[in-house]
Amino acid sequence: MKTIVVILLTISALGCGGYGSGSGSGSMAAGAPSIAAPLVPNTATAGSAAFTLTVNGSGFVSQSVVYWNSTARTTTFVTNGQLTAAISAADVANAGPVPVFVKNPGGTGIYNNQPARNSNMVNFTVQ
């Protein structure tokens, strides 16, 4: 009799969607984004004016943020495959490679222990 009760409780719990179904009031963490090189544009001249950087790839969400040299930049979500970011003149004042990556947010609600996820890193060249 105890075995039957345990089996029924297990079946009931699994059937209610309580384990791994994604049901609940919170939002799940976004998966890892990916940048498809090249960035657009992918180079700038040192000392040039501010511009909008276009980042193409996959796995972007409305809360994704473009990071320029490890600093978050004002980011606009276009599609799950494209973001744009505001790059200031100060960001391209000095020559050298600049690492760019995208960060998707961690989860909230019942999934708040999910970590934020970073994309691969792509270098932008300031000449």
JSON list of C-alpha atoms in Angstrom, two decimals:
[
{"chain": "A", "resi": 1, "resn": "MET", "atom": "CA", "xyz": [0.00, 0.00, 0.00]},
{"chain": "A", "resi": 2, "resn": "LYS", "atom": "CA", "xyz": [2.85, 2.43, 0.84]},
{"chain": "A", "resi": 3, "resn": "THR", "atom": "CA", "xyz": [4.45, 1.75, -2.54]},
{"chain": "A", "resi": 4, "resn": "ILE", "atom": "CA", "xyz": [1.24, 2.57, -4.39]},
{"chain": "A", "resi": 5, "resn": "VAL", "atom": "CA", "xyz": [0.83, 5.85, -2.47]},
{"chain": "A", "resi": 6, "resn": "VAL", "atom": "CA", "xyz": [4.44, 6.88, -3.27]},
{"chain": "A", "resi": 7, "resn": "ILE", "atom": "CA", "xyz": [3.96, 6.05, -6.95]},
{"chain": "A", "resi": 8, "resn": "LEU", "atom": "CA", "xyz": [0.69, 7.98, -7.11]},
{"chain": "A", "resi": 9, "resn": "LEU", "atom": "CA", "xyz": [2.23, 11.00, -5.39]},
{"chain": "A", "resi": 10, "resn": "THR", "atom": "CA", "xyz": [5.17, 10.94, -7.80]},
{"chain": "A", "resi": 11, "resn": "ILE", "atom": "CA", "xyz": [2.88, 10.71, -10.83]},
{"chain": "A", "resi": 12, "resn": "SER", "atom": "CA", "xyz": [0.68, 13.49, -9.46]},
{"chain": "A", "resi": 13, "resn": "ALA", "atom": "CA", "xyz": [3.64, 15.80, -8.82]},
{"chain": "A", "resi": 14, "resn": "LEU", "atom": "CA", "xyz": [5.08, 15.23, -12.29]},
{"chain": "A", "resi": 15, "resn": "GLY", "atom": "CA", "xyz": [1.71, 15.60, -13.94]},
{"chain": "A", "resi": 16, "resn": "CYS", "atom": "CA", "xyz": [1.08, 18.99, -12.32]},
{"chain": "A", "resi": 17, "resn": "GLY", "atom": "CA", "xyz": [3.98, 20.60, -14.14]},
{"chain": "A", "resi": 18, "resn": "GLY", "atom": "CA", "xyz": [5.86, 21.40, -10.95]},
{"chain": "A", "resi": 19, "resn": "TYR", "atom": "CA", "xyz": [9.18, 20.02, -12.15]},
{"chain": "A", "resi": 20, "resn": "GLY", "atom": "CA", "xyz": [10.96, 21.62, -15.07]},
{"chain": "A", "resi": 21, "resn": "SER", "atom": "CA", "xyz": [7.86, 22.69, -16.93]},
{"chain": "A", "resi": 22, "resn": "GLY", "atom": "CA", "xyz": [8.69, 26.38, -16.93]},
{"chain": "A", "resi": 23, "resn": "SER", "atom": "CA", "xyz": [5.33, 27.23, -15.41]},
{"chain": "A", "resi": 24, "resn": "GLY", "atom": "CA", "xyz": [5.15, 29.93, -12.79]},
{"chain": "A", "resi": 25, "resn": "SER", "atom": "CA", "xyz": [5.03, 33.67, -12.50]},
{"chain": "A", "resi": 26, "resn": "GLY", "atom": "CA", "xyz": [8.75, 34.38, -12.99]},
{"chain": "A", "resi": 27, "resn": "SER", "atom": "CA", "xyz": [10.64, 34.67, -16.24]},
{"chain": "A", "resi": 28, "resn": "MET", "atom": "CA", "xyz": [13.34, 32.23, -17.21]},
{"chain": "A", "resi": 29, "resn": "ALA", "atom": "CA", "xyz": [16.90, 33.33, -17.69]},
{"chain": "A", "resi": 30, "resn": "ALA", "atom": "CA", "xyz": [17.83, 34.10, -21.25]},
{"chain": "A", "resi": 31, "resn": "GLY", "atom": "CA", "xyz": [20.23, 31.67, -22.91]},
{"chain": "A", "resi": 32, "resn": "ALA", "atom": "CA", "xyz": [23.73, 32.58, -23.99]},
{"chain": "A", "resi": 33, "resn": "PRO", "atom": "CA", "xyz": [23.79, 35.10, -26.83]},
{"chain": "A", "resi": 34, "resn": "SER", "atom": "CA", "xyz": [26.23, 34.78, -29.72]},
{"chain": "A", "resi": 35, "resn": "ILE", "atom": "CA", "xyz": [27.86, 37.49, -31.85]},
{"chain": "A", "resi": 36, "resn": "ALA", "atom": "CA", "xyz": [28.35, 36.78, -35.54]},
{"chain": "A", "resi": 37, "resn": "ALA", "atom": "CA", "xyz": [31.41, 38.76, -36.69]},
{"chain": "A", "resi": 38, "resn": "PRO", "atom": "CA", "xyz": [31.95, 41.27, -38.10]},
{"chain": "A", "resi": 39, "resn": "LEU", "atom": "CA", "xyz": [30.59, 44.16, -36.07]},
{"chain": "A", "resi": 40, "resn": "VAL", "atom": "CA", "xyz": [29.17, 46.98, -38.21]},
{"chain": "A", "resi": 41, "resn": "PRO", "atom": "CA", "xyz": [31.26, 49.01, -38.52]},
{"chain": "A", "resi": 42, "resn": "ASN", "atom": "CA", "xyz": [34.22, 46.92, -37.36]},
{"chain": "A", "resi": 43, "resn": "THR", "atom": "CA", "xyz": [36.84, 49.69, -37.40]},
{"chain": "A", "resi": 44, "resn": "ALA", "atom": "CA", "xyz": [37.09, 53.40, -36.63]},
{"chain": "A", "resi": 45, "resn": "THR", "atom": "CA", "xyz": [39.84, 55.99, -36.74]},
{"chain": "A", "resi": 46, "resn": "ALA", "atom": "CA", "xyz": [41.15, 57.18, -33.38]},
{"chain": "A", "resi": 47, "resn": "GLY", "atom": "CA", "xyz": [39.60, 60.54, -32.56]},
{"chain": "A", "resi": 48, "resn": "SER", "atom": "CA", "xyz": [36.55, 60.04, -34.79]},
{"chain": "A", "resi": 49, "resn": "ALA", "atom": "CA", "xyz": [32.99, 61.05, -33.91]},
{"chain": "A", "resi": 50, "resn": "ALA", "atom": "CA", "xyz": [30.36, 59.08, -32.01]},
{"chain": "A", "resi": 51, "resn": "PHE", "atom": "CA", "xyz": [28.49, 56.41, -33.97]},
{"chain": "A", "resi": 52, "resn": "THR", "atom": "CA", "xyz": [25.97, 53.59, -33.68]},
{"chain": "A", "resi": 53, "resn": "LEU", "atom": "CA", "xyz": [27.44, 50.09, -33.55]},
{"chain": "A", "resi": 54, "resn": "THR", "atom": "CA", "xyz": [25.35, 47.26, -35.00]},
{"chain": "A", "resi": 55, "resn": "VAL", "atom": "CA", "xyz": [25.84, 43.83, -33.46]},
{"chain": "A", "resi": 56, "resn": "ASN", "atom": "CA", "xyz": [24.46, 40.86, -35.39]},
{"chain": "A", "resi": 57, "resn": "GLY", "atom": "CA", "xyz": [24.13, 37.39, -33.92]},
{"chain": "A", "resi": 58, "resn": "SER", "atom": "CA", "xyz": [21.56, 35.25, -32.16]},
{"chain": "A", "resi": 59, "resn": "GLY", "atom": "CA", "xyz": [19.90, 34.77, -28.80]},
{"chain": "A", "resi": 60, "resn": "PHE", "atom": "CA", "xyz": [19.43, 38.46, -28.05]},
{"chain": "A", "resi": 61, "resn": "VAL", "atom": "CA", "xyz": [16.53, 39.50, -25.81]},
{"chain": "A", "resi": 62, "resn": "SER", "atom": "CA", "xyz": [14.98, 42.89, -25.10]},
{"chain": "A", "resi": 63, "resn": "GLN", "atom": "CA", "xyz": [17.14, 43.27, -21.98]},
{"chain": "A", "resi": 64, "resn": "SER", "atom": "CA", "xyz": [20.44, 42.35, -23.70]},
{"chain": "A", "resi": 65, "resn": "VAL", "atom": "CA", "xyz": [23.24, 44.86, -23.21]},
{"chain": "A", "resi": 66, "resn": "VAL", "atom": "CA", "xyz": [26.27, 45.51, -25.43]},
{"chain": "A", "resi": 67, "resn": "TYR", "atom": "CA", "xyz": [29.53, 45.88, -23.51]},
{"chain": "A", "resi": 68, "resn": "TRP", "atom": "CA", "xyz": [32.34, 47.97, -24.99]},
{"chain": "A", "resi": 69, "resn": "ASN", "atom": "CA", "xyz": [35.71, 47.41, -23.29]},
{"chain": "A", "resi": 70, "resn": "SER", "atom": "CA", "xyz": [33.83, 45.82, -20.33]},
{"chain": "A", "resi": 71, "resn": "THR", "atom": "CA", "xyz": [31.53, 48.85, -19.92]},
{"chain": "A", "resi": 72, "resn": "ALA", "atom": "CA", "xyz": [27.79, 48.70, -20.65]},
{"chain": "A", "resi": 73, "resn": "ARG", "atom": "CA", "xyz": [26.64, 50.91, -23.49]},
{"chain": "A", "resi": 74, "resn": "THR", "atom": "CA", "xyz": [23.15, 52.24, -24.21]},
{"chain": "A", "resi": 75, "resn": "THR", "atom": "CA", "xyz": [21.66, 49.36, -26.19]},
{"chain": "A", "resi": 76, "resn": "THR", "atom": "CA", "xyz": [18.63, 49.12, -28.46]},
{"chain": "A", "resi": 77, "resn": "PHE", "atom": "CA", "xyz": [17.02, 45.74, -29.12]},
{"chain": "A", "resi": 78, "resn": "VAL", "atom": "CA", "xyz": [16.14, 45.45, -32.83]},
{"chain": "A", "resi": 79, "resn": "THR", "atom": "CA", "xyz": [15.46, 41.70, -33.17]},
{"chain": "A", "resi": 80, "resn": "ASN", "atom": "CA", "xyz": [16.66, 38.51, -31.50]},
{"chain": "A", "resi": 81, "resn": "GLY", "atom": "CA", "xyz": [19.45, 38.65, -34.10]},
{"chain": "A", "resi": 82, "resn": "GLN", "atom": "CA", "xyz": [20.40, 42.33, -33.93]},
{"chain": "A", "resi": 83, "resn": "LEU", "atom": "CA", "xyz": [21.24, 45.01, -31.36]},
{"chain": "A", "resi": 84, "resn": "THR", "atom": "CA", "xyz": [22.57, 48.54, -31.74]},
{"chain": "A", "resi": 85, "resn": "ALA", "atom": "CA", "xyz": [24.73, 50.40, -29.23]},
{"chain": "A", "resi": 86, "resn": "ALA", "atom": "CA", "xyz": [25.69, 54.05, -28.83]},
{"chain": "A", "resi": 87, "resn": "ILE", "atom": "CA", "xyz": [29.47, 54.45, -29.01]},
{"chain": "A", "resi": 88, "resn": "SER", "atom": "CA", "xyz": [30.82, 57.84, -27.94]},
{"chain": "A", "resi": 89, "resn": "ALA", "atom": "CA", "xyz": [33.77, 59.78, -29.36]},
{"chain": "A", "resi": 90, "resn": "ALA", "atom": "CA", "xyz": [35.59, 59.11, -26.07]},
{"chain": "A", "resi": 91, "resn": "ASP", "atom": "CA", "xyz": [35.21, 55.37, -26.73]},
{"chain": "A", "resi": 92, "resn": "VAL", "atom": "CA", "xyz": [37.31, 55.68, -29.90]},
{"chain": "A", "resi": 93, "resn": "ALA", "atom": "CA", "xyz": [39.78, 58.32, -28.71]},
{"chain": "A", "resi": 94, "resn": "ASN", "atom": "CA", "xyz": [42.73, 55.89, -28.56]},
{"chain": "A", "resi": 95, "resn": "ALA", "atom": "CA", "xyz": [43.97, 53.32, -31.06]},
{"chain": "A", "resi": 96, "resn": "GLY", "atom": "CA", "xyz": [43.87, 49.62, -30.25]},
{"chain": "A", "resi": 97, "resn": "PRO", "atom": "CA", "xyz": [41.57, 46.62, -30.11]},
{"chain": "A", "resi": 98, "resn": "VAL", "atom": "CA", "xyz": [38.36, 47.01, -28.11]},
{"chain": "A", "resi": 99, "resn": "PRO", "atom": "CA", "xyz": [36.61, 43.86, -26.85]},
{"chain": "A", "resi": 100, "resn": "VAL", "atom": "CA", "xyz": [32.85, 43.80, -27.45]},
{"chain": "A", "resi": 101, "resn": "PHE", "atom": "CA", "xyz": [30.40, 41.29, -26.02]},
{"chain": "A", "resi": 102, "resn": "VAL", "atom": "CA", "xyz": [26.68, 41.01, -25.24]},
{"chain": "A", "resi": 103, "resn": "LYS", "atom": "CA", "xyz": [25.25, 40.12, -21.84]},
{"chain": "A", "resi": 104, "resn": "ASN", "atom": "CA", "xyz": [21.81, 38.57, -21.44]},
{"chain": "A", "resi": 105, "resn": "PRO", "atom": "CA", "xyz": [20.20, 39.07, -18.02]},
{"chain": "A", "resi": 106, "resn": "GLY", "atom": "CA", "xyz": [19.80, 36.43, -15.36]},
{"chain": "A", "resi": 107, "resn": "GLY", "atom": "CA", "xyz": [16.40, 35.07, -14.45]},
{"chain": "A", "resi": 108, "resn": "THR", "atom": "CA", "xyz": [13.86, 36.63, -12.13]},
{"chain": "A", "resi": 109, "resn": "GLY", "atom": "CA", "xyz": [10.97, 35.39, -10.05]},
{"chain": "A", "resi": 110, "resn": "ILE", "atom": "CA", "xyz": [11.15, 31.68, -9.32]},
{"chain": "A", "resi": 111, "resn": "TYR", "atom": "CA", "xyz": [14.25, 31.43, -11.57]},
{"chain": "A", "resi": 112, "resn": "ASN", "atom": "CA", "xyz": [16.23, 34.20, -9.85]},
{"chain": "A", "resi": 113, "resn": "ASN", "atom": "CA", "xyz": [19.20, 31.92, -9.26]},
{"chain": "A", "resi": 114, "resn": "GLN", "atom": "CA", "xyz": [19.87, 31.69, -13.00]},
{"chain": "A", "resi": 115, "resn": "PRO", "atom": "CA", "xyz": [23.08, 33.52, -13.96]},
{"chain": "A", "resi": 116, "resn": "ALA", "atom": "CA", "xyz": [23.45, 36.22, -16.59]},
{"chain": "A", "resi": 117, "resn": "ARG", "atom": "CA", "xyz": [25.04, 34.86, -19.77]},
{"chain": "A", "resi": 118, "resn": "ASN", "atom": "CA", "xyz": [27.76, 36.48, -21.91]},
{"chain": "A", "resi": 119, "resn": "SER", "atom": "CA", "xyz": [28.32, 36.04, -25.62]},
{"chain": "A", "resi": 120, "resn": "ASN", "atom": "CA", "xyz": [31.59, 35.33, -27.33]},
{"chain": "A", "resi": 121, "resn": "MET", "atom": "CA", "xyz": [33.91, 38.34, -27.50]},
{"chain": "A", "resi": 122, "resn": "VAL", "atom": "CA", "xyz": [34.63, 40.13, -30.79]},
{"chain": "A", "resi": 123, "resn": "ASN", "atom": "CA", "xyz": [37.29, 42.83, -31.15]},
{"chain": "A", "resi": 124, "resn": "PHE", "atom": "CA", "xyz": [36.52, 46.21, -32.64]},
{"chain": "A", "resi": 125, "resn": "THR", "atom": "CA", "xyz": [39.61, 47.93, -34.08]},
{"chain": "A", "resi": 126, "resn": "VAL", "atom": "CA", "xyz": [40.36, 51.59, -33.42]},
{"chain": "A", "resi": 127, "resn": "GLN", "atom": "CA", "xyz": [43.15, 52.62, -35.83]}
]
